[in-house]
mmCIF file of C-alpha atoms in Angstrom:
data_model
loop_
_atom_site.group_PDB
_atom_site.id
_atom_site.type_symbol
_atom_site.label_atom_id
_atom_site.label_comp_id
_atom_site.label_asym_id
_atom_site.label_seq_id
_atom_site.Cartn_x
_atom_site.Cartn_y
_atom_site.Cartn_z
ATOM 1 C CA MET D 2 0.000 0.000 0.000
ATOM 2 C CA ASN D 3 1.309 3.445 -0.902
ATOM 3 C CA THR D 4 1.682 5.837 2.017
ATOM 4 C CA ARG D 5 2.384 9.522 2.330
ATOM 5 C CA PRO D 6 6.109 10.175 1.753
ATOM 6 C CA PRO D 7 7.915 11.362 4.900
ATOM 7 C CA THR D 8 9.444 14.311 2.995
ATOM 8 C CA ILE D 9 6.077 16.110 3.041
ATOM 9 C CA ASP D 10 5.821 18.144 6.207
ATOM 10 C CA LEU D 11 3.803 21.144 7.298
ATOM 11 C CA ASP D 12 6.665 23.563 6.645
ATOM 12 C CA SER D 13 6.890 22.399 3.024
ATOM 13 C CA ILE D 14 3.173 22.883 2.491
ATOM 14 C CA ARG D 15 3.209 26.240 4.270
ATOM 15 C CA LYS D 16 6.080 27.462 2.078
ATOM 16 C CA LEU D 17 4.329 26.466 -1.154
ATOM 17 C CA VAL D 18 1.029 28.034 -0.105
ATOM 18 C CA SER D 19 2.729 31.236 1.006
ATOM 19 C CA GLU D 20 4.714 31.536 -2.223
ATOM 20 C CA ALA D 21 1.591 30.992 -4.326
ATOM 21 C CA ASP D 22 -0.119 33.943 -2.557
ATOM 22 C CA VAL D 23 -3.405 33.148 -4.302
ATOM 23 C CA GLU D 24 -5.259 36.119 -2.854
ATOM 24 C CA GLY D 25 -2.385 38.534 -3.378
ATOM 25 C CA LEU D 26 -2.562 39.354 0.312
ATOM 26 C CA ILE D 27 1.151 39.222 0.982
ATOM 27 C CA GLU D 28 2.252 41.068 -2.138
ATOM 28 C CA ILE D 29 -0.496 43.680 -2.305
ATOM 29 C CA HIS D 30 -1.548 44.261 1.275
ATOM 30 C CA GLY D 31 1.737 43.612 3.026
ATOM 31 C CA ALA D 32 0.282 40.761 5.045
ATOM 32 C CA PRO D 33 2.718 38.723 7.149
ATOM 33 C CA ASP D 34 4.301 35.580 5.774
ATOM 34 C CA ASN D 35 2.177 33.451 8.122
ATOM 35 C CA GLU D 36 -1.043 34.754 6.577
ATOM 36 C CA TYR D 37 -1.887 31.327 5.179
ATOM 37 C CA ASP D 38 -0.897 29.193 8.172
ATOM 38 C CA LYS D 39 -4.460 28.061 8.842
ATOM 39 C CA GLU D 40 -5.035 27.131 5.201
ATOM 40 C CA ALA D 41 -1.690 25.324 5.005
ATOM 41 C CA GLU D 42 -2.521 23.306 8.116
ATOM 42 C CA THR D 43 -5.923 22.340 6.679
ATOM 43 C CA LEU D 44 -4.338 21.267 3.406
ATOM 44 C CA HIS D 45 -1.591 19.323 5.171
ATOM 45 C CA ALA D 46 -4.147 17.498 7.320
ATOM 46 C CA THR D 47 -6.143 16.573 4.222
ATOM 47 C CA ILE D 48 -3.083 15.256 2.393
ATOM 48 C CA ALA D 49 -2.066 13.230 5.432
ATOM 49 C CA GLN D 50 -5.265 11.201 5.133
ATOM 50 C CA LEU D 51 -4.638 10.236 1.504
ATOM 51 C CA GLN D 52 -2.659 7.425 -0.002
ATOM 52 C CA THR D 53 0.081 8.501 -2.381
ATOM 53 C CA SER D 54 -1.865 7.227 -5.403
ATOM 54 C CA GLU D 55 -4.794 9.458 -4.437
ATOM 55 C CA ILE D 56 -2.749 12.670 -4.306
ATOM 56 C CA THR D 57 -3.423 13.972 -7.791
ATOM 57 C CA VAL D 58 -3.583 17.503 -9.157
ATOM 58 C CA SER D 59 -7.354 17.098 -9.493
ATOM 59 C CA LYS D 60 -7.764 16.050 -5.854
ATOM 60 C CA LEU D 61 -5.508 18.837 -4.617
ATOM 61 C CA LEU D 62 -7.277 21.458 -6.738
ATOM 62 C CA GLN D 63 -10.640 20.420 -5.307
ATOM 63 C CA THR D 64 -9.203 20.681 -1.800
ATOM 64 C CA LEU D 65 -7.647 24.083 -2.448
ATOM 65 C CA GLU D 66 -10.858 25.471 -3.924
ATOM 66 C CA ALA D 67 -12.829 24.270 -0.916
ATOM 67 C CA ILE D 68 -10.333 25.864 1.477
ATOM 68 C CA TRP D 69 -10.318 29.211 -0.290
ATOM 69 C CA ARG D 70 -14.086 29.225 -0.670
ATOM 70 C CA ARG D 71 -14.501 28.551 3.036
ATOM 71 C CA ASN D 72 -11.881 30.997 4.311
ATOM 72 C CA PHE D 73 -11.617 33.732 1.719
ATOM 73 C CA ILE D 74 -14.313 33.873 -0.919
ATOM 74 C CA ASP D 75 -17.543 32.082 -1.845
ATOM 75 C CA ASP D 76 -18.176 33.386 -5.333
ATOM 76 C CA ASP D 77 -17.782 31.289 -8.492
ATOM 77 C CA LYS D 78 -16.635 34.174 -10.718
ATOM 78 C CA GLU D 79 -14.084 35.452 -8.214
ATOM 79 C CA LEU D 80 -12.808 31.951 -7.565
ATOM 80 C CA ALA D 81 -12.479 31.378 -11.314
ATOM 81 C CA LEU D 82 -10.008 34.288 -11.458
ATOM 82 C CA ARG D 83 -7.845 32.539 -8.892
ATOM 83 C CA ARG D 84 -8.125 29.077 -10.418
ATOM 84 C CA PRO D 85 -4.888 29.363 -12.492
ATOM 85 C CA ALA D 86 -2.947 30.178 -9.317
ATOM 86 C CA LEU D 87 -4.665 27.347 -7.447
ATOM 87 C CA GLN D 88 -3.953 24.973 -10.352
ATOM 88 C CA ASN D 89 -0.288 25.939 -10.267
ATOM 89 C CA LEU D 90 -0.179 25.418 -6.505
ATOM 90 C CA ALA D 91 -1.830 22.000 -6.853
ATOM 91 C CA GLU D 92 0.768 20.992 -9.459
ATOM 92 C CA GLN D 93 3.637 22.129 -7.242
ATOM 93 C CA ILE D 94 2.345 20.178 -4.259
ATOM 94 C CA ALA D 95 1.744 17.070 -6.378
ATOM 95 C CA ASN D 96 5.289 17.280 -7.752
ATOM 96 C CA VAL D 97 6.746 17.215 -4.252
ATOM 97 C CA PHE D 98 5.353 13.728 -3.815
ATOM 98 C CA GLY D 99 7.579 12.370 -6.577
ATOM 99 C CA PRO D 100 6.943 9.684 -9.206
ATOM 100 C CA ASP D 101 4.666 7.605 -6.979
ATOM 101 C CA ALA D 102 1.978 10.297 -6.996
ATOM 102 C CA LYS D 103 0.350 9.253 -10.246
ATOM 103 C CA PRO D 104 -3.314 8.957 -11.164
ATOM 104 C CA ARG D 105 -4.856 5.522 -10.985
ATOM 105 C CA ALA D 106 -5.171 3.348 -14.040
ATOM 106 C CA GLN D 107 -7.259 4.700 -16.908
ATOM 107 C CA GLU D 108 -10.077 2.237 -16.309
ATOM 108 C CA ASN D 109 -10.570 3.760 -12.836
ATOM 109 C CA SER D 110 -10.249 7.401 -13.899
ATOM 110 C CA GLN D 111 -13.999 8.036 -14.137
ATOM 111 C CA LEU D 112 -14.584 6.523 -10.699
ATOM 112 C CA MET D 113 -11.858 8.659 -9.187
ATOM 113 C CA THR D 114 -13.253 11.778 -10.842
ATOM 114 C CA ASP D 115 -16.759 11.095 -9.549
ATOM 115 C CA LEU D 116 -15.414 10.592 -6.038
ATOM 116 C CA ASP D 117 -13.482 13.852 -6.205
ATOM 117 C CA TYR D 118 -16.526 15.798 -7.334
ATOM 118 C CA LEU D 119 -18.768 14.213 -4.731
ATOM 119 C CA HIS D 120 -16.291 15.269 -2.079
ATOM 120 C CA ALA D 121 -16.781 18.823 -3.363
ATOM 121 C CA CYS D 122 -20.533 18.328 -2.936
ATOM 122 C CA ILE D 123 -19.995 17.167 0.629
ATOM 123 C CA ALA D 124 -18.057 20.376 1.326
ATOM 124 C CA GLU D 125 -21.088 22.350 0.113
ATOM 125 C CA ALA D 126 -23.399 20.227 2.271
ATOM 126 C CA ARG D 127 -21.303 20.870 5.368
ATOM 127 C CA ALA D 128 -21.326 24.597 4.634
ATOM 128 C CA ALA D 129 -25.122 24.505 4.423
ATOM 129 C CA GLU D 130 -25.296 22.672 7.737
ATOM 130 C CA ARG D 131 -23.196 25.337 9.433
ATOM 131 C CA ASP D 132 -25.867 27.847 8.413
ATOM 132 C CA GLY D 133 -28.675 25.718 9.795
ATOM 133 C CA GLU D 134 -29.807 24.213 6.483
ATOM 134 C CA VAL D 135 -30.341 20.536 5.698
ATOM 135 C CA PRO D 136 -26.861 19.359 4.595
ATOM 136 C CA ILE D 137 -27.232 18.760 0.874
ATOM 137 C CA GLY D 138 -24.698 20.005 -1.663
ATOM 138 C CA ALA D 139 -24.408 19.962 -5.450
ATOM 139 C CA ILE D 140 -22.000 20.994 -8.187
ATOM 140 C CA ILE D 141 -22.127 21.059 -11.983
ATOM 141 C CA VAL D 142 -19.108 20.025 -14.032
ATOM 142 C CA HIS D 143 -18.381 20.692 -17.704
ATOM 143 C CA ASN D 144 -15.179 19.631 -19.471
ATOM 144 C CA GLY D 145 -13.649 18.746 -16.132
ATOM 145 C CA ASP D 146 -14.265 22.168 -14.582
ATOM 146 C CA ILE D 147 -16.706 22.996 -11.809
ATOM 147 C CA ILE D 148 -18.875 25.709 -13.351
ATOM 148 C CA ALA D 149 -21.429 26.011 -10.537
ATOM 149 C CA ARG D 150 -22.015 25.051 -6.930
ATOM 150 C CA GLY D 151 -25.138 24.873 -4.825
ATOM 151 C CA GLN D 152 -26.290 24.053 -1.335
ATOM 152 C CA ASN D 153 -29.660 24.060 0.375
ATOM 153 C CA ARG D 154 -30.792 27.668 0.865
ATOM 154 C CA VAL D 155 -34.527 27.316 1.536
ATOM 155 C CA LEU D 156 -34.307 28.861 5.011
ATOM 156 C CA ARG D 157 -31.795 31.582 4.227
ATOM 157 C CA ASP D 158 -33.538 32.678 1.027
ATOM 158 C CA HIS D 159 -37.113 32.039 2.219
ATOM 159 C CA ASP D 160 -37.481 30.081 -1.006
ATOM 160 C CA PRO D 161 -39.100 26.617 -1.151
ATOM 161 C CA THR D 162 -37.408 25.978 -4.512
ATOM 162 C CA ALA D 163 -33.858 26.723 -3.315
ATOM 163 C CA HIS D 164 -32.685 23.121 -3.183
ATOM 164 C CA ALA D 165 -28.985 22.505 -3.795
ATOM 165 C CA GLU D 166 -29.587 21.250 -7.346
ATOM 166 C CA ILE D 167 -31.749 24.246 -8.275
ATOM 167 C CA VAL D 168 -29.207 26.700 -6.862
ATOM 168 C CA ALA D 169 -26.413 25.034 -8.855
ATOM 169 C CA LEU D 170 -28.499 24.990 -12.037
ATOM 170 C CA ARG D 171 -29.281 28.691 -11.668
ATOM 171 C CA HIS D 172 -25.600 29.542 -11.236
ATOM 172 C CA ALA D 173 -24.628 27.428 -14.232
ATOM 173 C CA ALA D 174 -27.314 28.926 -16.464
ATOM 174 C CA ARG D 175 -26.259 32.455 -15.557
ATOM 175 C CA ALA D 176 -22.570 31.681 -16.000
ATOM 176 C CA LEU D 177 -23.211 30.220 -19.469
ATOM 177 C CA ALA D 178 -25.989 32.684 -20.380
ATOM 178 C CA ASN D 179 -28.280 29.839 -21.382
ATOM 179 C CA TYR D 180 -30.950 27.975 -19.424
ATOM 180 C CA ARG D 181 -30.116 24.861 -21.428
ATOM 181 C CA LEU D 182 -26.702 23.604 -20.470
ATOM 182 C CA PRO D 183 -24.235 22.390 -23.113
ATOM 183 C CA GLU D 184 -23.827 18.714 -23.850
ATOM 184 C CA GLY D 185 -21.548 16.932 -21.432
ATOM 185 C CA CYS D 186 -22.602 18.674 -18.221
ATOM 186 C CA THR D 187 -22.758 16.463 -15.123
ATOM 187 C CA LEU D 188 -24.676 17.353 -11.981
ATOM 188 C CA TYR D 189 -23.304 15.834 -8.776
ATOM 189 C CA VAL D 190 -25.382 15.906 -5.593
ATOM 190 C CA THR D 191 -25.215 14.268 -2.177
ATOM 191 C CA LEU D 192 -28.869 13.109 -2.154
ATOM 192 C CA GLU D 193 -31.212 11.705 -4.781
ATOM 193 C CA PRO D 194 -33.100 14.623 -6.383
ATOM 194 C CA CYS D 195 -36.780 15.212 -5.639
ATOM 195 C CA ALA D 196 -39.451 15.576 -8.329
ATOM 196 C CA MET D 197 -38.911 19.329 -8.621
ATOM 197 C CA CYS D 198 -35.163 18.993 -9.049
ATOM 198 C CA ALA D 199 -35.465 16.040 -11.425
ATOM 199 C CA GLY D 200 -37.779 18.131 -13.599
ATOM 200 C CA ALA D 201 -35.302 21.005 -13.581
ATOM 201 C CA ILE D 202 -32.502 18.623 -14.553
ATOM 202 C CA LEU D 203 -34.541 17.595 -17.582
ATOM 203 C CA HIS D 204 -35.373 21.174 -18.584
ATOM 204 C CA ALA D 205 -31.704 22.178 -18.270
ATOM 205 C CA ARG D 206 -30.689 19.247 -20.497
ATOM 206 C CA VAL D 207 -28.153 17.906 -18.001
ATOM 207 C CA SER D 208 -26.326 15.009 -19.648
ATOM 208 C CA ARG D 209 -25.419 13.045 -16.565
ATOM 209 C CA LEU D 210 -26.542 12.863 -12.938
ATOM 210 C CA VAL D 211 -24.454 11.402 -10.127
ATOM 211 C CA TYR D 212 -26.002 11.246 -6.671
ATOM 212 C CA ALA D 213 -24.742 9.594 -3.504
ATOM 213 C CA ALA D 214 -27.499 8.589 -1.094
ATOM 214 C CA VAL D 215 -30.991 7.486 -2.061
ATOM 215 C CA ASP D 216 -34.014 9.327 -0.675
ATOM 216 C CA PRO D 217 -36.618 6.702 0.288
ATOM 217 C CA LYS D 218 -39.189 9.391 1.144
ATOM 218 C CA ALA D 219 -39.024 11.777 -1.805
ATOM 219 C CA GLY D 220 -36.456 10.488 -4.313
ATOM 220 C CA ALA D 221 -37.598 10.979 -7.896
ATOM 221 C CA CYS D 222 -34.866 9.034 -9.671
ATOM 222 C CA GLY D 223 -36.158 5.577 -8.861
ATOM 223 C CA SER D 224 -36.733 5.413 -5.103
ATOM 224 C CA VAL D 225 -40.270 6.835 -4.924
ATOM 225 C CA LEU D 226 -40.819 8.225 -8.417
ATOM 226 C CA SER D 227 -39.051 7.787 -11.750
ATOM 227 C CA VAL D 228 -39.221 11.245 -13.260
ATOM 228 C CA LEU D 229 -36.046 10.861 -15.302
ATOM 229 C CA ASN D 230 -35.795 8.828 -18.499
ATOM 230 C CA HIS D 231 -39.477 8.242 -19.106
ATOM 231 C CA PRO D 232 -39.717 6.722 -22.606
ATOM 232 C CA GLN D 233 -41.974 9.549 -23.810
ATOM 233 C CA LEU D 234 -39.556 12.302 -22.800
ATOM 234 C CA ASN D 235 -37.330 13.854 -25.458
ATOM 235 C CA HIS D 236 -34.269 14.031 -23.204
ATOM 236 C CA GLN D 237 -32.514 11.179 -21.459
ATOM 237 C CA VAL D 238 -30.103 11.508 -18.537
ATOM 238 C CA GLU D 239 -27.346 9.060 -17.668
ATOM 239 C CA VAL D 240 -27.722 8.285 -13.962
ATOM 240 C CA SER D 241 -25.138 6.898 -11.515
ATOM 241 C CA SER D 242 -25.655 6.478 -7.780
ATOM 242 C CA GLY D 243 -24.270 4.906 -4.633
ATOM 243 C CA LEU D 244 -20.788 6.444 -4.420
ATOM 244 C CA LEU D 245 -20.197 7.845 -0.903
ATOM 245 C CA ALA D 246 -23.805 6.973 -0.082
ATOM 246 C CA GLU D 247 -23.005 6.021 3.512
ATOM 247 C CA GLU D 248 -21.073 9.216 4.217
ATOM 248 C CA CYS D 249 -23.721 11.463 2.687
ATOM 249 C CA GLY D 250 -26.544 9.573 4.351
ATOM 250 C CA SER D 251 -24.807 9.852 7.714
ATOM 251 C CA LEU D 252 -24.617 13.632 7.318
ATOM 252 C CA LEU D 253 -28.390 13.806 7.033
ATOM 253 C CA THR D 254 -29.043 11.295 9.796
ATOM 254 C CA ALA D 255 -26.809 13.166 12.247
ATOM 255 C CA PHE D 256 -28.369 16.501 11.291
ATOM 256 C CA PHE D 257 -31.947 15.403 11.935
ATOM 257 C CA ARG D 258 -30.980 13.488 15.082
ATOM 258 C CA ALA D 259 -29.422 16.659 16.508
ATOM 259 C CA ARG D 260 -32.549 18.644 15.723
ATOM 260 C CA ARG D 261 -34.716 16.174 17.610
ATOM 261 C CA THR D 262 -32.660 16.382 20.794
#
């Protein structure tokens, strides 16, 4: 089994993060060199939990985006401006791990990608939970890039339609200036979509849906209803489910258990 190389320590990660200066804080605002200590520690802790074969540029980029979104900025357009710097930082960190830090075999590449993106959804779900919302998160990916993110906002926005999937679809449509998304878009979400969200997925022409946990009470992708892929519909969606189902289901179970106590 591959393990994390001993040459990777917190000081190495801190140095790389500081030199990248993604926000321009050190260069522009004269912030101290330890400005990113908290972010470096978070990144180091995340890397420490991974096997060497899992430490890819894609995985690191997802982690970096989640860290910066949580600590600095939560805006897709602003984050997109920083993505080249984050990409460069991810490549530098991956290079430190040497030749063993390679992606898995090609036949497993799609599985690894789906897992990475679902982890990004989980980050959105946890952010929603911190604001008192049911922990459900979603993202939309096109050509390997995350073009939109969403999390439950029904309480914050006083909007019964503000499910994570709907929020992500709205962001994607605005970003692309088209309510119908281009071919090849995948929507990832931590919980099986309801009837409303399944209908929106069809209207947006999402090519592929990946959800983690099933919803035995309101799921509309096979659990309770089968809104998607009715033979009379003029759009079909490729559906995958089950990845990280236990982790995503546990998030919801713990949330509702805490509310009952």
